[in-house]
Amino acid sequence: PWAHNGEQDDDYALMYGVAYSHASAGGKKDIAEKNTLSPPALDGDACHDRGDGKPGPCPLGKTVDERSWKDGPGIQQGLAVGVACGRMVAVAVTSANSLAFGFDVTDPTQPAFLFVHHLSPASKDKSPGVAFKEQTLGDIGVESVSILDKHQSPSGAAAVMFAGAHSGSLSLYEL
């Protein structure tokens, strides 16, 4: 529930960090708004504690329901279907809050829920820049999901691979 309809994307980058320096003028303005507490500079959306005691972009856990008015959690790019452990498996990832949902769809008329997993647990209490510096970020903005059988997987076990566009990460989770 701490990530329900929350959002965490490239706008939650730290001011003057790598993402900010590569952003367009409009992107820099959006990042600045997430880093600013209040006018006169901008209409700020920042939090008093970005996860390290300093003001800045809010951790995901403090953005509950921010996406509700827009489009909900959104599953736009993060969807894969494949065979793992002899079963047809579907994995979907929400784009705004990095929740992965797994289903057994071997019988598509009776899908079975397998798991839900947050791909960036550190985001509950830390903004992306803070979690990145601490090397606890996880996957944010997942745009690619692959289901690997044991022969394709580097670990030798069936797995799911996630690529985070905003986090610049690649993770492997065994099934």
mmCIF file of C-alpha atoms in Angstrom:
data_model
loop_
_atom_site.group_PDB
_atom_site.id
_atom_site.type_symbol
_atom_site.label_atom_id
_atom_site.label_comp_id
_atom_site.label_asym_id
_atom_site.label_seq_id
_atom_site.Cartn_x
_atom_site.Cartn_y
_atom_site.Cartn_z
ATOM 1 C CA PRO A 1 0.000 0.000 0.000
ATOM 2 C CA TRP A 2 2.900 2.446 0.517
ATOM 3 C CA ALA A 3 3.312 2.731 -3.264
ATOM 4 C CA HIS A 4 -0.394 2.680 -4.215
ATOM 5 C CA ASN A 5 -0.822 4.900 -7.284
ATOM 6 C CA GLY A 6 2.388 6.701 -6.315
ATOM 7 C CA GLU A 7 4.844 8.019 -8.862
ATOM 8 C CA GLN A 8 8.569 8.124 -9.216
ATOM 9 C CA ASP A 9 10.090 8.984 -12.569
ATOM 10 C CA ASP A 10 12.817 11.150 -14.073
ATOM 11 C CA ASP A 11 11.261 14.289 -12.558
ATOM 12 C CA TYR A 12 12.338 13.017 -9.114
ATOM 13 C CA ALA A 13 16.051 13.422 -9.899
ATOM 14 C CA LEU A 14 18.269 15.587 -7.733
ATOM 15 C CA MET A 15 19.105 19.114 -8.886
ATOM 16 C CA TYR A 16 22.405 19.345 -10.776
ATOM 17 C CA GLY A 17 22.846 15.568 -10.893
ATOM 18 C CA VAL A 18 23.413 13.476 -14.023
ATOM 19 C CA ALA A 19 19.722 13.286 -15.017
ATOM 20 C CA TYR A 20 19.306 17.037 -14.501
ATOM 21 C CA SER A 21 22.379 17.883 -16.593
ATOM 22 C CA HIS A 22 21.086 15.773 -19.507
ATOM 23 C CA ALA A 23 17.479 16.976 -19.310
ATOM 24 C CA SER A 24 15.819 19.361 -21.745
ATOM 25 C CA ALA A 25 14.840 22.842 -20.558
ATOM 26 C CA GLY A 26 11.328 21.562 -19.789
ATOM 27 C CA GLY A 27 12.768 18.537 -17.993
ATOM 28 C CA LYS A 28 15.002 20.767 -15.878
ATOM 29 C CA LYS A 29 11.948 22.833 -14.914
ATOM 30 C CA ASP A 30 10.042 19.671 -13.898
ATOM 31 C CA ILE A 31 13.017 18.448 -11.832
ATOM 32 C CA ALA A 32 13.334 21.880 -10.204
ATOM 33 C CA GLU A 33 9.649 21.781 -9.190
ATOM 34 C CA LYS A 34 10.148 18.419 -7.452
ATOM 35 C CA ASN A 35 13.197 19.880 -5.626
ATOM 36 C CA THR A 36 11.576 23.164 -4.523
ATOM 37 C CA LEU A 37 9.483 23.400 -1.379
ATOM 38 C CA SER A 38 7.485 26.517 -2.193
ATOM 39 C CA PRO A 39 7.352 29.817 -4.092
ATOM 40 C CA PRO A 40 8.766 32.334 -4.900
ATOM 41 C CA ALA A 41 11.052 30.232 -7.142
ATOM 42 C CA LEU A 42 8.421 27.828 -8.482
ATOM 43 C CA ASP A 43 5.263 26.034 -7.503
ATOM 44 C CA GLY A 44 7.214 23.437 -5.544
ATOM 45 C CA ASP A 45 6.264 19.818 -4.968
ATOM 46 C CA ALA A 46 9.257 18.825 -2.838
ATOM 47 C CA CYS A 47 9.284 17.150 0.560
ATOM 48 C CA HIS A 48 11.018 18.337 3.704
ATOM 49 C CA ASP A 49 12.931 15.036 3.817
ATOM 50 C CA ARG A 50 14.018 13.337 0.593
ATOM 51 C CA GLY A 51 15.339 10.396 2.612
ATOM 52 C CA ASP A 52 18.547 11.881 4.002
ATOM 53 C CA GLY A 53 17.117 14.663 6.165
ATOM 54 C CA LYS A 54 17.386 17.303 3.420
ATOM 55 C CA PRO A 55 14.554 18.858 1.398
ATOM 56 C CA GLY A 56 14.141 17.666 -2.173
ATOM 57 C CA PRO A 57 12.198 15.218 -4.324
ATOM 58 C CA CYS A 58 9.795 13.064 -2.342
ATOM 59 C CA PRO A 59 10.385 9.366 -1.763
ATOM 60 C CA LEU A 60 7.807 7.151 -3.492
ATOM 61 C CA GLY A 61 6.238 6.344 -0.119
ATOM 62 C CA LYS A 62 5.206 10.003 0.179
ATOM 63 C CA THR A 63 3.509 10.176 -3.250
ATOM 64 C CA VAL A 64 0.608 7.782 -2.584
ATOM 65 C CA ASP A 65 -2.280 8.535 -4.966
ATOM 66 C CA GLU A 66 -0.302 11.151 -6.948
ATOM 67 C CA ARG A 67 -1.068 9.138 -10.127
ATOM 68 C CA SER A 68 -4.750 8.527 -9.388
ATOM 69 C CA TRP A 69 -5.933 11.668 -11.128
ATOM 70 C CA LYS A 70 -3.714 11.027 -14.170
ATOM 71 C CA ASP A 71 -3.812 7.401 -15.216
ATOM 72 C CA GLY A 72 -3.362 5.197 -12.171
ATOM 73 C CA PRO A 73 -0.261 3.034 -11.957
ATOM 74 C CA GLY A 74 -0.084 2.398 -15.725
ATOM 75 C CA ILE A 75 1.304 -0.728 -17.357
ATOM 76 C CA GLN A 76 2.594 0.662 -20.630
ATOM 77 C CA GLN A 77 5.836 -1.078 -21.570
ATOM 78 C CA GLY A 78 6.553 -3.551 -18.781
ATOM 79 C CA LEU A 79 4.788 -6.744 -19.863
ATOM 80 C CA ALA A 80 6.182 -10.147 -20.798
ATOM 81 C CA VAL A 81 4.746 -13.622 -21.334
ATOM 82 C CA GLY A 82 6.904 -16.730 -21.501
ATOM 83 C CA VAL A 83 7.485 -20.268 -20.305
ATOM 84 C CA ALA A 84 9.210 -20.806 -16.954
ATOM 85 C CA CYS A 85 9.302 -24.002 -14.925
ATOM 86 C CA GLY A 86 6.990 -25.665 -17.438
ATOM 87 C CA ARG A 87 4.240 -23.053 -16.957
ATOM 88 C CA MET A 88 3.127 -20.079 -19.054
ATOM 89 C CA VAL A 89 3.904 -17.014 -16.951
ATOM 90 C CA ALA A 90 2.936 -13.360 -17.430
ATOM 91 C CA VAL A 91 4.782 -10.552 -15.641
ATOM 92 C CA ALA A 92 3.560 -6.953 -15.702
ATOM 93 C CA VAL A 93 5.249 -3.901 -14.166
ATOM 94 C CA THR A 94 3.616 -0.596 -13.295
ATOM 95 C CA SER A 95 5.546 2.273 -14.829
ATOM 96 C CA ALA A 96 5.034 4.914 -12.148
ATOM 97 C CA ASN A 97 5.709 2.902 -8.993
ATOM 98 C CA SER A 98 7.761 -0.137 -10.069
ATOM 99 C CA LEU A 99 5.457 -2.897 -8.834
ATOM 100 C CA ALA A 100 5.875 -6.259 -10.579
ATOM 101 C CA PHE A 101 2.922 -8.656 -10.741
ATOM 102 C CA GLY A 102 3.304 -12.305 -11.735
ATOM 103 C CA PHE A 103 0.572 -14.611 -12.992
ATOM 104 C CA ASP A 104 0.402 -18.240 -14.098
ATOM 105 C CA VAL A 105 -1.530 -18.062 -17.384
ATOM 106 C CA THR A 106 -1.033 -21.675 -18.440
ATOM 107 C CA ASP A 107 -4.837 -21.859 -18.537
ATOM 108 C CA PRO A 108 -5.785 -18.376 -19.775
ATOM 109 C CA THR A 109 -9.388 -18.893 -18.693
ATOM 110 C CA GLN A 110 -8.212 -19.255 -15.079
ATOM 111 C CA PRO A 111 -5.111 -17.125 -14.468
ATOM 112 C CA ALA A 112 -3.529 -17.604 -11.057
ATOM 113 C CA PHE A 113 -1.818 -14.827 -9.128
ATOM 114 C CA LEU A 114 1.795 -15.770 -8.288
ATOM 115 C CA PHE A 115 3.455 -12.720 -6.731
ATOM 116 C CA VAL A 116 3.741 -8.981 -6.325
ATOM 117 C CA HIS A 117 7.183 -7.516 -5.752
ATOM 118 C CA HIS A 118 8.378 -3.940 -5.433
ATOM 119 C CA LEU A 119 11.456 -3.448 -7.631
ATOM 120 C CA SER A 120 12.777 -0.528 -5.569
ATOM 121 C CA PRO A 121 12.100 -1.111 -1.849
ATOM 122 C CA ALA A 122 14.438 1.768 -0.934
ATOM 123 C CA SER A 123 11.978 4.126 -2.651
ATOM 124 C CA LYS A 124 9.588 3.857 0.257
ATOM 125 C CA ASP A 125 11.710 6.250 2.305
ATOM 126 C CA LYS A 126 14.314 7.630 -0.129
ATOM 127 C CA SER A 127 14.121 9.700 -3.291
ATOM 128 C CA PRO A 128 15.891 8.159 -6.327
ATOM 129 C CA GLY A 129 19.009 10.322 -6.031
ATOM 130 C CA VAL A 130 19.513 9.425 -2.381
ATOM 131 C CA ALA A 131 18.934 5.690 -2.986
ATOM 132 C CA PHE A 132 21.237 5.796 -6.029
ATOM 133 C CA LYS A 133 24.066 7.324 -4.000
ATOM 134 C CA GLU A 134 23.590 4.582 -1.402
ATOM 135 C CA GLN A 135 23.470 1.914 -4.158
ATOM 136 C CA THR A 136 20.039 0.704 -3.005
ATOM 137 C CA LEU A 137 17.900 2.164 -5.809
ATOM 138 C CA GLY A 138 16.554 -0.928 -7.595
ATOM 139 C CA ASP A 139 14.585 -0.580 -10.844
ATOM 140 C CA ILE A 140 12.544 2.548 -11.630
ATOM 141 C CA GLY A 141 10.661 3.207 -14.856
ATOM 142 C CA VAL A 142 10.862 -0.384 -16.077
ATOM 143 C CA GLU A 143 10.349 -0.463 -19.829
ATOM 144 C CA SER A 144 11.645 -3.938 -20.564
ATOM 145 C CA VAL A 145 10.763 -7.270 -18.974
ATOM 146 C CA SER A 146 12.052 -10.668 -20.122
ATOM 147 C CA ILE A 147 11.134 -14.107 -18.864
ATOM 148 C CA LEU A 148 14.074 -16.505 -19.094
ATOM 149 C CA ASP A 149 13.915 -20.273 -18.869
ATOM 150 C CA LYS A 150 16.729 -22.078 -17.064
ATOM 151 C CA HIS A 151 18.697 -22.478 -20.312
ATOM 152 C CA GLN A 152 18.633 -18.725 -21.088
ATOM 153 C CA SER A 153 19.237 -17.530 -17.539
ATOM 154 C CA PRO A 154 22.786 -16.713 -16.426
ATOM 155 C CA SER A 155 22.020 -18.303 -13.038
ATOM 156 C CA GLY A 156 20.776 -21.584 -14.527
ATOM 157 C CA ALA A 157 17.324 -21.097 -12.962
ATOM 158 C CA ALA A 158 14.151 -19.700 -14.549
ATOM 159 C CA ALA A 159 14.111 -15.950 -13.956
ATOM 160 C CA VAL A 160 12.637 -12.573 -14.824
ATOM 161 C CA MET A 161 14.892 -9.740 -15.980
ATOM 162 C CA PHE A 162 13.870 -6.081 -15.550
ATOM 163 C CA ALA A 163 15.496 -3.030 -17.143
ATOM 164 C CA GLY A 164 14.838 0.294 -15.403
ATOM 165 C CA ALA A 165 14.920 3.247 -17.793
ATOM 166 C CA HIS A 166 14.981 5.947 -15.104
ATOM 167 C CA SER A 167 17.283 4.038 -12.767
ATOM 168 C CA GLY A 168 19.629 2.805 -15.513
ATOM 169 C CA SER A 169 19.520 -0.634 -13.932
ATOM 170 C CA LEU A 170 19.194 -4.268 -14.962
ATOM 171 C CA SER A 171 18.050 -6.864 -12.416
ATOM 172 C CA LEU A 172 17.508 -10.611 -12.461
ATOM 173 C CA TYR A 173 15.041 -12.323 -10.128
ATOM 174 C CA GLU A 174 14.848 -16.115 -10.046
ATOM 175 C CA LEU A 175 11.361 -17.611 -10.191
#
